[in-house]
Amino acid sequence: QVQLQESGPGPVKPSETLSLTCIVSGDSLSTSSWSWIRQSPGKGLEWIGYIYSSGNTRYNPSLNNRLTIALDTSRNQFSLTLRSLTAADTAVYYCARRHRRDKSGPYFFDSWGQGTLVTVSS
Amino acid sequence: DIQMTQSPSSLSASVGDRVTISCRASQSIANNLNWYQQKPLHAPRLLIYTASTLQTGVPSRFSGSGSETNFTLAITSLQPEDFATYYCQQSYITPITFGQGTRLDIK
């Protein structure tokens, strides 16, 4: 069974950089692609980006110039770095596995971490 | 970006009822449509992928249908644990986008 666990700093200040890590167990980073998704308080879900097992990335253009997602295959974890934070970045951040049933099928997010709340406030 | 619009935004129903939730895409997404259930303080849970395939472990009272731009999630014989918020999500093209959610409450 695949399990994901986010770890993060909790409160951060405006203009600072957010660093989050997602530890994966029960699967290898080489078999799927891996994503970050966030949810602002009381709001819906926003896709942030994902990284393929190759290390190639796809980012949401709304965050593209502030965002980096990276793999650490030696630790079986992946990370998110989001720069120049504002209050609008306050959200629960989820990591998730992006998977598909077969090589030609559409993708879905089938395993999620429990989420970590990041509050941006001075 | 592909806009995903769910209706209704909220819905009240009773245990045992049948309910349907609609999701419309702003352009054709073939069958690249997934449904999730989210309960308060929990991560979303995948219910249905590729519009109509039930995820392993999801009760058969959940079903999905549709293609191109119009999709439906149906829940028959509502159970107490089904009261939650439901989201559709397109995986056809990036940026990946979600519907705004449909909150299902107990009447």
mmCIF file of C-alpha atoms in Angstrom, chain B residues 5-99:
data_model
loop_
_atom_site.group_PDB
_atom_site.id
_atom_site.type_symbol
_atom_site.label_atom_id
_atom_site.label_comp_id
_atom_site.label_asym_id
_atom_site.label_seq_id
_atom_site.Cartn_x
_atom_site.Cartn_y
_atom_site.Cartn_z
ATOM 1 C CA THR B 5 -18.065 23.607 -13.448
ATOM 2 C CA GLN B 6 -19.998 21.453 -10.998
ATOM 3 C CA SER B 7 -23.679 21.651 -10.210
ATOM 4 C CA PRO B 8 -25.188 21.984 -7.789
ATOM 5 C CA SER B 9 -22.701 23.667 -5.448
ATOM 6 C CA SER B 10 -24.522 22.165 -2.504
ATOM 7 C CA LEU B 11 -27.136 19.496 -2.060
ATOM 8 C CA SER B 12 -29.206 18.196 0.845
ATOM 9 C CA ALA B 13 -30.402 14.610 0.885
ATOM 10 C CA SER B 14 -31.478 11.847 3.226
ATOM 11 C CA VAL B 15 -30.011 8.451 3.960
ATOM 12 C CA GLY B 16 -31.274 6.051 1.298
ATOM 13 C CA ASP B 17 -31.736 8.707 -1.380
ATOM 14 C CA ARG B 18 -30.205 8.682 -4.834
ATOM 15 C CA VAL B 19 -28.302 11.816 -5.835
ATOM 16 C CA THR B 20 -26.484 12.981 -8.933
ATOM 17 C CA ILE B 21 -23.755 15.599 -9.318
ATOM 18 C CA SER B 22 -22.915 17.128 -12.676
ATOM 19 C CA CYS B 23 -19.561 18.305 -13.971
ATOM 20 C CA ARG B 24 -19.131 20.251 -17.188
ATOM 21 C CA ALA B 25 -15.837 20.939 -18.938
ATOM 22 C CA SER B 26 -15.302 24.116 -20.946
ATOM 23 C CA GLN B 27 -13.939 22.019 -23.822
ATOM 24 C CA SER B 28 -13.857 18.349 -24.724
ATOM 25 C CA ILE B 29 -11.728 16.202 -22.420
ATOM 26 C CA ALA B 30 -12.740 12.794 -23.834
ATOM 27 C CA ASN B 31 -12.928 10.481 -20.793
ATOM 28 C CA ASN B 32 -10.120 12.159 -18.827
ATOM 29 C CA LEU B 33 -12.324 12.871 -15.839
ATOM 30 C CA ASN B 34 -11.881 11.766 -12.239
ATOM 31 C CA TRP B 35 -14.082 12.104 -9.149
ATOM 32 C CA TYR B 36 -12.923 12.552 -5.562
ATOM 33 C CA GLN B 37 -14.626 12.583 -2.177
ATOM 34 C CA GLN B 38 -13.306 14.787 0.618
ATOM 35 C CA LYS B 39 -14.369 14.818 4.248
ATOM 36 C CA PRO B 40 -13.452 17.636 6.659
ATOM 37 C CA LEU B 41 -9.805 17.591 7.716
ATOM 38 C CA HIS B 42 -9.044 14.722 5.350
ATOM 39 C CA ALA B 43 -7.301 14.456 2.032
ATOM 40 C CA PRO B 44 -9.392 13.797 -1.061
ATOM 41 C CA ARG B 45 -10.077 10.170 -1.900
ATOM 42 C CA LEU B 46 -10.241 8.888 -5.458
ATOM 43 C CA LEU B 47 -13.659 7.406 -6.222
ATOM 44 C CA ILE B 48 -13.858 7.099 -10.002
ATOM 45 C CA TYR B 49 -11.312 7.516 -12.802
ATOM 46 C CA THR B 50 -11.579 7.758 -16.572
ATOM 47 C CA ALA B 51 -15.157 8.944 -16.093
ATOM 48 C CA SER B 52 -16.688 5.591 -15.146
ATOM 49 C CA THR B 53 -14.140 3.184 -13.604
ATOM 50 C CA LEU B 54 -14.638 2.536 -9.917
ATOM 51 C CA GLN B 55 -11.444 2.731 -7.865
ATOM 52 C CA THR B 56 -10.610 -0.428 -5.893
ATOM 53 C CA GLY B 57 -12.415 -0.510 -2.575
ATOM 54 C CA VAL B 58 -15.076 2.056 -3.480
ATOM 55 C CA PRO B 59 -18.649 0.825 -2.899
ATOM 56 C CA SER B 60 -20.688 -0.027 -5.970
ATOM 57 C CA ARG B 61 -23.369 2.514 -5.037
ATOM 58 C CA PHE B 62 -21.039 5.076 -6.626
ATOM 59 C CA SER B 63 -21.032 5.314 -10.404
ATOM 60 C CA GLY B 64 -19.793 7.721 -13.050
ATOM 61 C CA SER B 65 -20.818 8.421 -16.593
ATOM 62 C CA GLY B 66 -20.291 10.854 -19.420
ATOM 63 C CA SER B 67 -17.722 11.879 -21.990
ATOM 64 C CA GLU B 68 -16.438 14.925 -23.875
ATOM 65 C CA THR B 69 -17.825 17.827 -21.832
ATOM 66 C CA ASN B 70 -20.627 16.437 -19.647
ATOM 67 C CA PHE B 71 -20.142 14.051 -16.752
ATOM 68 C CA THR B 72 -22.218 12.755 -13.866
ATOM 69 C CA LEU B 73 -21.474 11.189 -10.510
ATOM 70 C CA ALA B 74 -24.374 9.176 -9.093
ATOM 71 C CA ILE B 75 -24.713 7.800 -5.604
ATOM 72 C CA THR B 76 -27.551 5.373 -4.948
ATOM 73 C CA SER B 77 -28.875 4.517 -1.506
ATOM 74 C CA LEU B 78 -26.925 7.209 0.362
ATOM 75 C CA GLN B 79 -25.158 6.081 3.497
ATOM 76 C CA PRO B 80 -24.203 8.300 6.469
ATOM 77 C CA GLU B 81 -20.527 8.137 5.480
ATOM 78 C CA ASP B 82 -21.285 9.570 2.015
ATOM 79 C CA PHE B 83 -22.012 13.067 3.314
ATOM 80 C CA ALA B 84 -18.943 14.953 2.143
ATOM 81 C CA THR B 85 -17.712 17.273 -0.601
ATOM 82 C CA TYR B 86 -17.199 15.893 -4.100
ATOM 83 C CA TYR B 87 -14.813 17.210 -6.745
ATOM 84 C CA CYS B 88 -14.360 16.444 -10.404
ATOM 85 C CA GLN B 89 -10.942 16.848 -12.020
ATOM 86 C CA GLN B 90 -9.753 16.812 -15.616
ATOM 87 C CA SER B 91 -6.482 15.130 -16.528
ATOM 88 C CA TYR B 92 -6.685 15.863 -20.261
ATOM 89 C CA ILE B 93 -4.251 18.735 -20.357
ATOM 90 C CA THR B 94 -2.191 20.873 -18.030
ATOM 91 C CA PRO B 95 -2.887 22.872 -16.034
ATOM 92 C CA ILE B 96 -4.875 20.137 -14.346
ATOM 93 C CA THR B 97 -8.066 21.682 -13.013
ATOM 94 C CA PHE B 98 -10.722 20.745 -10.489
ATOM 95 C CA GLY B 99 -14.364 21.663 -10.181
#
